[in-house]
Amino acid sequence: MKGTVYKSTGSWYSVKAEDGTFYDCRIKGRFRIQGIKSTNPVAVGDRVVFELEQTGDAVTGVIKDIENRENYIIRKSVNLSKQTHIIAANVDLCFLVITLNNPPTFTAFIDRFLVTCQAYHIEAVLLFNKVDALSDEEFGEVKFLAELYRDIGYTCIGISAKTGKNIEEVKALMQGKTSIFSGHSGVGKSTLVNAIEPALDLKTKAISDQHMQGQHTTTFAEMFDLDFGARIIDTPGIKGFGVVDMEKEEVGDYFPEFFELKDQCKFNNCLHLEEPHCAIKAALEEDKLYWSRYQSYRQILEGDDENYRRTNYDQNQ
């Protein structure tokens, strides 16, 4: 039988078969994906092959194989620094919920999110939330930030989960796709999800409460079918997207505006740091690229995971 993994609790997986029936499945013996050092071999969103087993009255499944993933989102494992944890697989859209303040979302955090999506071939959309609560000056800052990322080629939408502003536009993007919402705690992610699908809030609360006890270090992702022909993967506890397993030489390729210019650099392996005749540095000096993006790039190269919350919006700082 074939199906899609909707939920993972570490040892058991809830799999939706092609006929719509859900089965509790497990893995038998050692099960590893070649080339991925992961704490979880099977992730939410995986398409799997499984067989049914009957023990007494209970019918459960055994996962035998995972079909090739279109993509996956990965982060560093909490306890094992050399291992990674796959958050979800086969994702069509990643939404980053951003607030100017309360809490502030800084450009370095946004850029890490975008680099990770770019690296794993997942379309990213930036949602600027709480626009109803902004002063004229703050609205101007959000407008500048949205223009910055639109210039690079990203979709940016100003929304208010509270008033419903542009929620229908978000739903239209989600239709027929599997989406994830991410963002700092307090940006209004749960309010937004509730605005998109009011019935889902009750469902996720009940399930979260059931599993939170004694599971402080584990995040259980879960996928839900929405009424308007979309699917959402809920990932409680994910604060952001850490940059995992990237060679220094490839980081610049995940900044689209840098990648566009790299063939004009004198050296093929140019890191855009101290090398002479670097097209990226020349474009920066001519204000054709944004300095905040270059700062983020350098932070990732230097492995600076501590200061990504402190970057200023001002492109000249």
PDB file of C-alpha atoms in Angstrom:
ATOM      1  CA  MET A   1       0.000   0.000   0.000  1.00  0.00           C
ATOM      2  CA  LYS A   2       1.024   3.595  -0.547  1.00  0.00           C
ATOM      3  CA  GLY A   3       0.287   6.639   1.585  1.00  0.00           C
ATOM      4  CA  THR A   4       1.492   9.971   2.993  1.00  0.00           C
ATOM      5  CA  VAL A   5       2.854  10.520   6.509  1.00  0.00           C
ATOM      6  CA  TYR A   6       0.615  13.022   8.332  1.00  0.00           C
ATOM      7  CA  LYS A   7       2.110  12.783  11.802  1.00  0.00           C
ATOM      8  CA  SER A   8       5.259  11.540  13.503  1.00  0.00           C
ATOM      9  CA  THR A   9       5.702  10.921  17.220  1.00  0.00           C
ATOM     10  CA  GLY A  10       9.176   9.437  16.965  1.00  0.00           C
ATOM     11  CA  SER A  11       8.270   5.747  17.062  1.00  0.00           C
ATOM     12  CA  TRP A  12       4.816   5.750  15.418  1.00  0.00           C
ATOM     13  CA  TYR A  13       3.642   7.408  12.218  1.00  0.00           C
ATOM     14  CA  SER A  14       0.104   8.259  11.164  1.00  0.00           C
ATOM     15  CA  VAL A  15      -0.148   7.435   7.456  1.00  0.00           C
ATOM     16  CA  LYS A  16      -3.042   8.416   5.182  1.00  0.00           C
ATOM     17  CA  ALA A  17      -3.513   5.704   2.562  1.00  0.00           C
ATOM     18  CA  GLU A  18      -4.527   6.491  -1.023  1.00  0.00           C
ATOM     19  CA  ASP A  19      -8.158   5.622  -0.174  1.00  0.00           C
ATOM     20  CA  GLY A  20      -8.175   8.229   2.642  1.00  0.00           C
ATOM     21  CA  THR A  21      -7.929   5.757   5.546  1.00  0.00           C
ATOM     22  CA  PHE A  22      -5.450   6.559   8.338  1.00  0.00           C
ATOM     23  CA  TYR A  23      -3.189   3.814   9.733  1.00  0.00           C
ATOM     24  CA  ASP A  24      -0.759   3.848  12.658  1.00  0.00           C
ATOM     25  CA  CYS A  25       2.536   2.628  11.226  1.00  0.00           C
ATOM     26  CA  ARG A  26       5.999   1.869  12.542  1.00  0.00           C
ATOM     27  CA  ILE A  27       9.398   1.053  11.139  1.00  0.00           C
ATOM     28  CA  LYS A  28      10.825  -2.423  11.457  1.00  0.00           C
ATOM     29  CA  GLY A  29      14.518  -2.771  12.222  1.00  0.00           C
ATOM     30  CA  ARG A  30      17.134  -0.332  10.953  1.00  0.00           C
ATOM     31  CA  PHE A  31      15.872   2.145   8.433  1.00  0.00           C
ATOM     32  CA  ARG A  32      18.208   4.792   7.078  1.00  0.00           C
ATOM     33  CA  ILE A  33      18.078   7.184   4.166  1.00  0.00           C
ATOM     34  CA  GLN A  34      21.314   7.078   2.219  1.00  0.00           C
ATOM     35  CA  GLY A  35      23.428  10.215   2.581  1.00  0.00           C
ATOM     36  CA  ILE A  36      21.346  11.866   5.335  1.00  0.00           C
ATOM     37  CA  LYS A  37      22.527  11.686   8.953  1.00  0.00           C
ATOM     38  CA  SER A  38      19.137  12.262  10.501  1.00  0.00           C
ATOM     39  CA  THR A  39      17.595  11.474  13.869  1.00  0.00           C
ATOM     40  CA  ASN A  40      14.297  10.716  12.100  1.00  0.00           C
ATOM     41  CA  PRO A  41      14.410   8.556   8.960  1.00  0.00           C
ATOM     42  CA  VAL A  42      10.735   9.216   8.142  1.00  0.00           C
ATOM     43  CA  ALA A  43       9.233  12.741   8.176  1.00  0.00           C
ATOM     44  CA  VAL A  44       5.793  14.301   7.883  1.00  0.00           C
ATOM     45  CA  GLY A  45       5.001  14.733   4.181  1.00  0.00           C
ATOM     46  CA  ASP A  46       6.939  11.624   3.131  1.00  0.00           C
ATOM     47  CA  ARG A  47       5.224   9.368   0.629  1.00  0.00           C
ATOM     48  CA  VAL A  48       5.739   5.805   1.843  1.00  0.00           C
ATOM     49  CA  VAL A  49       5.114   2.179   0.933  1.00  0.00           C
ATOM     50  CA  PHE A  50       3.694   0.118   3.817  1.00  0.00           C
ATOM     51  CA  GLU A  51       2.167  -3.272   4.625  1.00  0.00           C
ATOM     52  CA  LEU A  52      -0.683  -3.982   7.050  1.00  0.00           C
ATOM     53  CA  GLU A  53      -0.353  -6.356   9.998  1.00  0.00           C
ATOM     54  CA  GLN A  54      -3.100  -7.675  12.256  1.00  0.00           C
ATOM     55  CA  THR A  55      -2.440  -8.357  15.954  1.00  0.00           C
ATOM     56  CA  GLY A  56      -5.653  -9.434  17.622  1.00  0.00           C
ATOM     57  CA  ASP A  57      -8.250  -6.805  16.710  1.00  0.00           C
ATOM     58  CA  ALA A  58      -5.676  -4.108  15.961  1.00  0.00           C
ATOM     59  CA  VAL A  59      -4.576  -3.388  12.374  1.00  0.00           C
ATOM     60  CA  THR A  60      -1.285  -1.480  12.103  1.00  0.00           C
ATOM     61  CA  GLY A  61       1.187  -0.846   9.316  1.00  0.00           C
ATOM     62  CA  VAL A  62       4.902  -1.400   8.764  1.00  0.00           C
ATOM     63  CA  ILE A  63       6.701   1.163   6.586  1.00  0.00           C
ATOM     64  CA  LYS A  64       8.881  -0.648   4.049  1.00  0.00           C
ATOM     65  CA  ASP A  65      10.131   2.142   1.816  1.00  0.00           C
ATOM     66  CA  ILE A  66      10.132   5.923   1.254  1.00  0.00           C
ATOM     67  CA  GLU A  67       9.534   7.295  -2.230  1.00  0.00           C
ATOM     68  CA  ASN A  68      12.005   9.878  -3.538  1.00  0.00           C
ATOM     69  CA  ARG A  69      11.536  13.267  -1.857  1.00  0.00           C
ATOM     70  CA  GLU A  70      10.987  16.361  -3.977  1.00  0.00           C
ATOM     71  CA  ASN A  71      12.578  18.340  -1.133  1.00  0.00           C
ATOM     72  CA  TYR A  72      12.812  18.478   2.642  1.00  0.00           C
ATOM     73  CA  ILE A  73      13.417  21.023   5.390  1.00  0.00           C
ATOM     74  CA  ILE A  74      16.159  20.211   7.850  1.00  0.00           C
ATOM     75  CA  ARG A  75      17.618  21.686  11.046  1.00  0.00           C
ATOM     76  CA  LYS A  76      20.396  20.829  13.471  1.00  0.00           C
ATOM     77  CA  SER A  77      19.298  18.206  15.985  1.00  0.00           C
ATOM     78  CA  VAL A  78      18.742  19.549  19.491  1.00  0.00           C
ATOM     79  CA  ASN A  79      20.848  17.011  21.365  1.00  0.00           C
ATOM     80  CA  LEU A  80      23.258  15.650  18.771  1.00  0.00           C
ATOM     81  CA  SER A  81      25.185  18.455  17.127  1.00  0.00           C
ATOM     82  CA  LYS A  82      26.501  16.276  14.293  1.00  0.00           C
ATOM     83  CA  GLN A  83      23.053  14.983  13.420  1.00  0.00           C
ATOM     84  CA  THR A  84      20.095  16.692  11.862  1.00  0.00           C
ATOM     85  CA  HIS A  85      16.315  16.516  12.181  1.00  0.00           C
ATOM     86  CA  ILE A  86      14.080  16.592   9.106  1.00  0.00           C
ATOM     87  CA  ILE A  87      11.110  18.826   9.913  1.00  0.00           C
ATOM     88  CA  ALA A  88       9.020  17.963   6.850  1.00  0.00           C
ATOM     89  CA  ALA A  89       9.285  16.590   3.321  1.00  0.00           C
ATOM     90  CA  ASN A  90       7.644  17.383  -0.031  1.00  0.00           C
ATOM     91  CA  VAL A  91       6.733  20.975   0.863  1.00  0.00           C
ATOM     92  CA  ASP A  92       5.451  23.352  -1.841  1.00  0.00           C
ATOM     93  CA  LEU A  93       5.408  26.662   0.055  1.00  0.00           C
ATOM     94  CA  CYS A  94       7.116  28.144   3.117  1.00  0.00           C
ATOM     95  CA  PHE A  95       5.501  31.255   4.592  1.00  0.00           C
ATOM     96  CA  LEU A  96       7.603  33.417   6.913  1.00  0.00           C
ATOM     97  CA  VAL A  97       5.424  35.570   9.174  1.00  0.00           C
ATOM     98  CA  ILE A  98       7.245  38.856   9.885  1.00  0.00           C
ATOM     99  CA  THR A  99       6.472  41.677  12.309  1.00  0.00           C
ATOM    100  CA  LEU A 100       8.337  45.000  12.337  1.00  0.00           C
ATOM    101  CA  ASN A 101       8.193  45.146  16.121  1.00  0.00           C
ATOM    102  CA  ASN A 102       6.384  43.283  18.892  1.00  0.00           C
ATOM    103  CA  PRO A 103       8.469  41.186  18.270  1.00  0.00           C
ATOM    104  CA  PRO A 104      11.023  42.549  15.790  1.00  0.00           C
ATOM    105  CA  THR A 105      12.010  40.320  12.858  1.00  0.00           C
ATOM    106  CA  PHE A 106      15.439  41.317  11.606  1.00  0.00           C
ATOM    107  CA  THR A 107      16.775  41.007   8.077  1.00  0.00           C
ATOM    108  CA  ALA A 108      19.458  38.480   9.053  1.00  0.00           C
ATOM    109  CA  PHE A 109      16.758  36.091  10.294  1.00  0.00           C
ATOM    110  CA  ILE A 110      14.683  36.608   7.126  1.00  0.00           C
ATOM    111  CA  ASP A 111      17.760  35.976   4.966  1.00  0.00           C
ATOM    112  CA  ARG A 112      18.627  32.712   6.761  1.00  0.00           C
ATOM    113  CA  PHE A 113      15.085  31.515   6.163  1.00  0.00           C
ATOM    114  CA  LEU A 114      15.262  32.433   2.460  1.00  0.00           C
ATOM    115  CA  VAL A 115      18.696  30.834   1.986  1.00  0.00           C
ATOM    116  CA  THR A 116      17.436  27.572   3.477  1.00  0.00           C
ATOM    117  CA  CYS A 117      14.325  27.555   1.261  1.00  0.00           C
ATOM    118  CA  GLN A 118      16.473  28.344  -1.793  1.00  0.00           C
ATOM    119  CA  ALA A 119      18.908  25.543  -0.946  1.00  0.00           C
ATOM    120  CA  TYR A 120      16.130  22.960  -0.575  1.00  0.00           C
ATOM    121  CA  HIS A 121      14.127  24.144  -3.625  1.00  0.00           C
ATOM    122  CA  ILE A 122      11.069  25.385  -1.715  1.00  0.00           C
ATOM    123  CA  GLU A 123       9.180  28.516  -2.739  1.00  0.00           C
ATOM    124  CA  ALA A 124       9.204  31.159   0.003  1.00  0.00           C
ATOM    125  CA  VAL A 125       6.610  33.879   0.653  1.00  0.00           C
ATOM    126  CA  LEU A 126       7.054  36.731   3.147  1.00  0.00           C
ATOM    127  CA  LEU A 127       3.967  37.788   5.111  1.00  0.00           C
ATOM    128  CA  PHE A 128       4.233  41.143   6.911  1.00  0.00           C
ATOM    129  CA  ASN A 129       1.692  40.776   9.729  1.00  0.00           C
ATOM    130  CA  LYS A 130      -0.004  43.295  12.043  1.00  0.00           C
ATOM    131  CA  VAL A 131      -0.004  46.050   9.397  1.00  0.00           C
ATOM    132  CA  ASP A 132      -3.226  47.365  10.986  1.00  0.00           C
ATOM    133  CA  ALA A 133      -1.262  48.363  14.120  1.00  0.00           C
ATOM    134  CA  LEU A 134       1.537  50.326  12.373  1.00  0.00           C
ATOM    135  CA  SER A 135       2.118  54.085  12.527  1.00  0.00           C
ATOM    136  CA  ASP A 136       2.756  55.934   9.245  1.00  0.00           C
ATOM    137  CA  GLU A 137       6.504  55.852   9.890  1.00  0.00           C
ATOM    138  CA  GLU A 138       6.464  52.118  10.684  1.00  0.00           C
ATOM    139  CA  PHE A 139       4.341  51.426   7.606  1.00  0.00           C
ATOM    140  CA  GLY A 140       7.023  53.189   5.558  1.00  0.00           C
ATOM    141  CA  GLU A 141       9.664  50.839   7.019  1.00  0.00           C
ATOM    142  CA  VAL A 142       7.594  47.778   6.137  1.00  0.00           C
ATOM    143  CA  LYS A 143       7.063  49.149   2.628  1.00  0.00           C
ATOM    144  CA  PHE A 144      10.836  49.583   2.202  1.00  0.00           C
ATOM    145  CA  LEU A 145      11.482  46.060   3.466  1.00  0.00           C
ATOM    146  CA  ALA A 146       8.849  44.557   1.170  1.00  0.00           C
ATOM    147  CA  GLU A 147      10.300  46.432  -1.818  1.00  0.00           C
ATOM    148  CA  LEU A 148      13.782  45.155  -0.926  1.00  0.00           C
ATOM    149  CA  TYR A 149      12.653  41.521  -1.141  1.00  0.00           C
ATOM    150  CA  ARG A 150      10.346  42.092  -4.124  1.00  0.00           C
ATOM    151  CA  ASP A 151      13.343  43.522  -6.018  1.00  0.00           C
ATOM    152  CA  ILE A 152      15.127  40.202  -5.450  1.00  0.00           C
ATOM    153  CA  GLY A 153      12.082  38.279  -6.700  1.00  0.00           C
ATOM    154  CA  TYR A 154      10.214  37.178  -3.579  1.00  0.00           C
ATOM    155  CA  THR A 155       6.447  37.459  -3.055  1.00  0.00           C
ATOM    156  CA  CYS A 156       5.643  39.837  -0.169  1.00  0.00           C
ATOM    157  CA  ILE A 157       2.144  40.418   1.244  1.00  0.00           C
ATOM    158  CA  GLY A 158       1.058  42.851   3.965  1.00  0.00           C
ATOM    159  CA  ILE A 159      -1.539  41.118   6.127  1.00  0.00           C
ATOM    160  CA  SER A 160      -3.492  41.413   9.343  1.00  0.00           C
ATOM    161  CA  ALA A 161      -4.497  38.101  10.893  1.00  0.00           C
ATOM    162  CA  LYS A 162      -6.602  40.140  13.328  1.00  0.00           C
ATOM    163  CA  THR A 163      -8.693  42.073  10.766  1.00  0.00           C
ATOM    164  CA  GLY A 164      -8.483  39.529   7.932  1.00  0.00           C
ATOM    165  CA  LYS A 165      -6.635  41.888   5.546  1.00  0.00           C
ATOM    166  CA  ASN A 166      -5.309  39.945   2.500  1.00  0.00           C
ATOM    167  CA  ILE A 167      -6.025  36.539   4.105  1.00  0.00           C
ATOM    168  CA  GLU A 168      -7.903  35.489   0.947  1.00  0.00           C
ATOM    169  CA  GLU A 169      -4.752  36.283  -1.074  1.00  0.00           C
ATOM    170  CA  VAL A 170      -2.740  33.940   1.183  1.00  0.00           C
ATOM    171  CA  LYS A 171      -5.379  31.204   0.840  1.00  0.00           C
ATOM    172  CA  ALA A 172      -5.264  31.532  -2.961  1.00  0.00           C
ATOM    173  CA  LEU A 173      -1.498  30.875  -2.896  1.00  0.00           C
ATOM    174  CA  MET A 174      -2.028  27.827  -0.656  1.00  0.00           C
ATOM    175  CA  GLN A 175      -4.681  26.163  -2.814  1.00  0.00           C
ATOM    176  CA  GLY A 176      -3.644  22.718  -4.040  1.00  0.00           C
ATOM    177  CA  LYS A 177      -0.335  22.930  -2.163  1.00  0.00           C
ATOM    178  CA  THR A 178       1.351  21.771   1.048  1.00  0.00           C
ATOM    179  CA  SER A 179       2.472  24.772   3.136  1.00  0.00           C
ATOM    180  CA  ILE A 180       4.443  25.486   6.308  1.00  0.00           C
ATOM    181  CA  PHE A 181       4.202  28.666   8.399  1.00  0.00           C
ATOM    182  CA  SER A 182       7.251  29.846  10.312  1.00  0.00           C
ATOM    183  CA  GLY A 183       8.305  32.887  12.321  1.00  0.00           C
ATOM    184  CA  HIS A 184       9.349  34.060  15.751  1.00  0.00           C
ATOM    185  CA  SER A 185       7.120  33.404  18.736  1.00  0.00           C
ATOM    186  CA  GLY A 186       4.552  36.207  19.008  1.00  0.00           C
ATOM    187  CA  VAL A 187       4.356  37.203  15.326  1.00  0.00           C
ATOM    188  CA  GLY A 188       0.766  35.927  15.156  1.00  0.00           C
ATOM    189  CA  LYS A 189       1.296  32.594  13.416  1.00  0.00           C
ATOM    190  CA  SER A 190      -1.469  30.776  15.316  1.00  0.00           C
ATOM    191  CA  THR A 191      -3.868  33.715  14.858  1.00  0.00           C
ATOM    192  CA  LEU A 192      -3.118  33.610  11.132  1.00  0.00           C
ATOM    193  CA  VAL A 193      -3.670  29.849  10.875  1.00  0.00           C
ATOM    194  CA  ASN A 194      -6.943  30.288  12.768  1.00  0.00           C
ATOM    195  CA  ALA A 195      -8.005  33.057  10.366  1.00  0.00           C
ATOM    196  CA  ILE A 196      -7.251  30.792   7.406  1.00  0.00           C
ATOM    197  CA  GLU A 197      -9.074  27.752   8.846  1.00  0.00           C
ATOM    198  CA  PRO A 198     -11.052  28.549  12.043  1.00  0.00           C
ATOM    199  CA  ALA A 199     -11.767  24.876  12.836  1.00  0.00           C
ATOM    200  CA  LEU A 200      -8.056  23.997  12.850  1.00  0.00           C
ATOM    201  CA  ASP A 201      -7.234  25.927  16.041  1.00  0.00           C
ATOM    202  CA  LEU A 202      -9.390  23.659  18.194  1.00  0.00           C
ATOM    203  CA  LYS A 203      -7.943  20.587  16.540  1.00  0.00           C
ATOM    204  CA  THR A 204      -4.296  21.558  17.030  1.00  0.00           C
ATOM    205  CA  LYS A 205      -4.842  22.693  20.627  1.00  0.00           C
ATOM    206  CA  ALA A 206      -6.383  19.383  21.634  1.00  0.00           C
ATOM    207  CA  ILE A 207      -3.613  17.406  19.955  1.00  0.00           C
ATOM    208  CA  SER A 208      -0.847  19.615  21.339  1.00  0.00           C
ATOM    209  CA  ASP A 209      -2.126  19.305  24.910  1.00  0.00           C
ATOM    210  CA  GLN A 210      -2.274  15.540  24.567  1.00  0.00           C
ATOM    211  CA  HIS A 211       1.372  15.225  23.540  1.00  0.00           C
ATOM    212  CA  MET A 212       3.127  18.031  25.398  1.00  0.00           C
ATOM    213  CA  GLN A 213       3.579  16.145  28.681  1.00  0.00           C
ATOM    214  CA  GLY A 214       7.055  14.732  29.018  1.00  0.00           C
ATOM    215  CA  GLN A 215       8.010  15.755  25.481  1.00  0.00           C
ATOM    216  CA  HIS A 216       9.846  19.007  26.131  1.00  0.00           C
ATOM    217  CA  THR A 217      12.740  18.405  23.716  1.00  0.00           C
ATOM    218  CA  THR A 218      10.798  16.822  20.845  1.00  0.00           C
ATOM    219  CA  THR A 219       8.711  18.573  18.228  1.00  0.00           C
ATOM    220  CA  PHE A 220       5.963  16.531  16.624  1.00  0.00           C
ATOM    221  CA  ALA A 221       5.021  17.904  13.243  1.00  0.00           C
ATOM    222  CA  GLU A 222       1.547  17.219  11.907  1.00  0.00           C
ATOM    223  CA  MET A 223      -0.175  17.797   8.578  1.00  0.00           C
ATOM    224  CA  PHE A 224      -3.814  18.838   8.216  1.00  0.00           C
ATOM    225  CA  ASP A 225      -6.151  18.832   5.199  1.00  0.00           C
ATOM    226  CA  LEU A 226      -7.891  22.206   4.875  1.00  0.00           C
ATOM    227  CA  ASP A 227     -11.417  22.831   3.601  1.00  0.00           C
ATOM    228  CA  PHE A 228     -10.304  24.788   0.524  1.00  0.00           C
ATOM    229  CA  GLY A 229      -8.105  22.098  -1.059  1.00  0.00           C
ATOM    230  CA  ALA A 230      -4.822  22.832   0.705  1.00  0.00           C
ATOM    231  CA  ARG A 231      -2.633  21.148   3.326  1.00  0.00           C
ATOM    232  CA  ILE A 232      -0.746  22.775   6.175  1.00  0.00           C
ATOM    233  CA  ILE A 233       2.089  21.298   8.225  1.00  0.00           C
ATOM    234  CA  ASP A 234       2.024  22.547  11.807  1.00  0.00           C
ATOM    235  CA  THR A 235       5.491  22.622  13.382  1.00  0.00           C
ATOM    236  CA  PRO A 236       5.214  23.908  16.971  1.00  0.00           C
ATOM    237  CA  GLY A 237       8.450  24.976  18.593  1.00  0.00           C
ATOM    238  CA  ILE A 238      10.427  25.724  15.423  1.00  0.00           C
ATOM    239  CA  LYS A 239      11.902  29.164  16.058  1.00  0.00           C
ATOM    240  CA  GLY A 240      13.732  29.453  12.778  1.00  0.00           C
ATOM    241  CA  PHE A 241      15.650  27.827  10.010  1.00  0.00           C
ATOM    242  CA  GLY A 242      19.264  27.117  10.847  1.00  0.00           C
ATOM    243  CA  VAL A 243      21.665  26.836   7.954  1.00  0.00           C
ATOM    244  CA  VAL A 244      22.777  23.201   7.787  1.00  0.00           C
ATOM    245  CA  ASP A 245      25.555  21.478   5.844  1.00  0.00           C
ATOM    246  CA  MET A 246      26.437  24.210   3.355  1.00  0.00           C
ATOM    247  CA  GLU A 247      29.878  24.662   1.838  1.00  0.00           C
ATOM    248  CA  LYS A 248      31.144  28.247   1.926  1.00  0.00           C
ATOM    249  CA  GLU A 249      31.460  28.263  -1.862  1.00  0.00           C
ATOM    250  CA  GLU A 250      27.737  27.536  -2.358  1.00  0.00           C
ATOM    251  CA  VAL A 251      26.180  30.009   0.125  1.00  0.00           C
ATOM    252  CA  GLY A 252      26.304  32.890  -2.402  1.00  0.00           C
ATOM    253  CA  ASP A 253      24.343  30.780  -4.909  1.00  0.00           C
ATOM    254  CA  TYR A 254      21.341  30.899  -2.544  1.00  0.00           C
ATOM    255  CA  PHE A 255      21.270  34.704  -2.704  1.00  0.00           C
ATOM    256  CA  PRO A 256      19.617  35.064  -6.166  1.00  0.00           C
ATOM    257  CA  GLU A 257      20.930  38.585  -6.779  1.00  0.00           C
ATOM    258  CA  PHE A 258      24.515  37.433  -6.012  1.00  0.00           C
ATOM    259  CA  PHE A 259      24.161  34.310  -8.162  1.00  0.00           C
ATOM    260  CA  GLU A 260      23.087  36.505 -11.099  1.00  0.00           C
ATOM    261  CA  LEU A 261      26.384  38.426 -10.963  1.00  0.00           C
ATOM    262  CA  LYS A 262      28.862  35.722  -9.940  1.00  0.00           C
ATOM    263  CA  ASP A 263      29.983  34.881 -13.501  1.00  0.00           C
ATOM    264  CA  GLN A 264      31.291  38.476 -13.707  1.00  0.00           C
ATOM    265  CA  CYS A 265      33.710  37.907 -10.798  1.00  0.00           C
ATOM    266  CA  LYS A 266      37.349  37.414 -11.848  1.00  0.00           C
ATOM    267  CA  PHE A 267      37.672  34.132  -9.905  1.00  0.00           C
ATOM    268  CA  ASN A 268      35.286  31.185 -10.310  1.00  0.00           C
ATOM    269  CA  ASN A 269      35.531  30.386  -6.586  1.00  0.00           C
ATOM    270  CA  CYS A 270      35.129  34.004  -5.445  1.00  0.00           C
ATOM    271  CA  LEU A 271      33.659  34.251  -1.918  1.00  0.00           C
ATOM    272  CA  HIS A 272      32.969  37.985  -2.399  1.00  0.00           C
ATOM    273  CA  LEU A 273      35.113  38.907   0.610  1.00  0.00           C
ATOM    274  CA  GLU A 274      38.653  40.191  -0.045  1.00  0.00           C
ATOM    275  CA  GLU A 275      39.109  38.950  -3.626  1.00  0.00           C
ATOM    276  CA  PRO A 276      39.963  41.526  -6.334  1.00  0.00           C
ATOM    277  CA  HIS A 277      37.577  42.295  -9.207  1.00  0.00           C
ATOM    278  CA  CYS A 278      34.516  40.961  -7.386  1.00  0.00           C
ATOM    279  CA  ALA A 279      31.241  41.814  -9.173  1.00  0.00           C
ATOM    280  CA  ILE A 280      29.189  41.575  -5.961  1.00  0.00           C
ATOM    281  CA  LYS A 281      31.374  44.087  -4.081  1.00  0.00           C
ATOM    282  CA  ALA A 282      31.369  46.409  -7.097  1.00  0.00           C
ATOM    283  CA  ALA A 283      27.554  46.267  -7.238  1.00  0.00           C
ATOM    284  CA  LEU A 284      27.390  47.043  -3.499  1.00  0.00           C
ATOM    285  CA  GLU A 285      29.570  50.119  -3.928  1.00  0.00           C
ATOM    286  CA  GLU A 286      27.245  51.305  -6.709  1.00  0.00           C
ATOM    287  CA  ASP A 287      24.168  50.694  -4.471  1.00  0.00           C
ATOM    288  CA  LYS A 288      22.846  48.065  -6.876  1.00  0.00           C
ATOM    289  CA  LEU A 289      22.653  45.492  -4.072  1.00  0.00           C
ATOM    290  CA  TYR A 290      21.407  45.828  -0.495  1.00  0.00           C
ATOM    291  CA  TRP A 291      24.033  45.988   2.251  1.00  0.00           C
ATOM    292  CA  SER A 292      21.776  44.167   4.732  1.00  0.00           C
ATOM    293  CA  ARG A 293      21.806  41.139   2.412  1.00  0.00           C
ATOM    294  CA  TYR A 294      25.602  41.227   2.189  1.00  0.00           C
ATOM    295  CA  GLN A 295      25.850  41.438   5.999  1.00  0.00           C
ATOM    296  CA  SER A 296      23.647  38.350   6.283  1.00  0.00           C
ATOM    297  CA  TYR A 297      25.793  36.548   3.730  1.00  0.00           C
ATOM    298  CA  ARG A 298      28.981  37.290   5.685  1.00  0.00           C
ATOM    299  CA  GLN A 299      27.366  36.197   8.968  1.00  0.00           C
ATOM    300  CA  ILE A 300      26.431  32.832   7.461  1.00  0.00           C
ATOM    301  CA  LEU A 301      29.954  32.383   6.044  1.00  0.00           C
ATOM    302  CA  GLU A 302      31.464  33.176   9.449  1.00  0.00           C
ATOM    303  CA  GLY A 303      29.117  30.709  11.168  1.00  0.00           C
ATOM    304  CA  ASP A 304      27.720  33.499  13.361  1.00  0.00           C
ATOM    305  CA  ASP A 305      24.548  31.936  14.765  1.00  0.00           C
ATOM    306  CA  GLU A 306      24.308  34.289  17.744  1.00  0.00           C
ATOM    307  CA  ASN A 307      23.796  37.741  16.235  1.00  0.00           C
ATOM    308  CA  TYR A 308      21.138  37.149  13.591  1.00  0.00           C
ATOM    309  CA  ARG A 309      18.554  39.020  15.710  1.00  0.00           C
ATOM    310  CA  ARG A 310      20.598  42.212  15.871  1.00  0.00           C
ATOM    311  CA  THR A 311      20.871  43.325  12.259  1.00  0.00           C
ATOM    312  CA  ASN A 312      19.534  46.778  11.420  1.00  0.00           C
ATOM    313  CA  TYR A 313      17.063  47.327   8.577  1.00  0.00           C
ATOM    314  CA  ASP A 314      19.135  50.232   7.297  1.00  0.00           C
ATOM    315  CA  GLN A 315      20.881  49.026   4.163  1.00  0.00           C
ATOM    316  CA  ASN A 316      23.774  51.424   4.696  1.00  0.00           C
ATOM    317  CA  GLN A 317      24.724  50.202   8.183  1.00  0.00           C
TER     318      GLN A 317
END
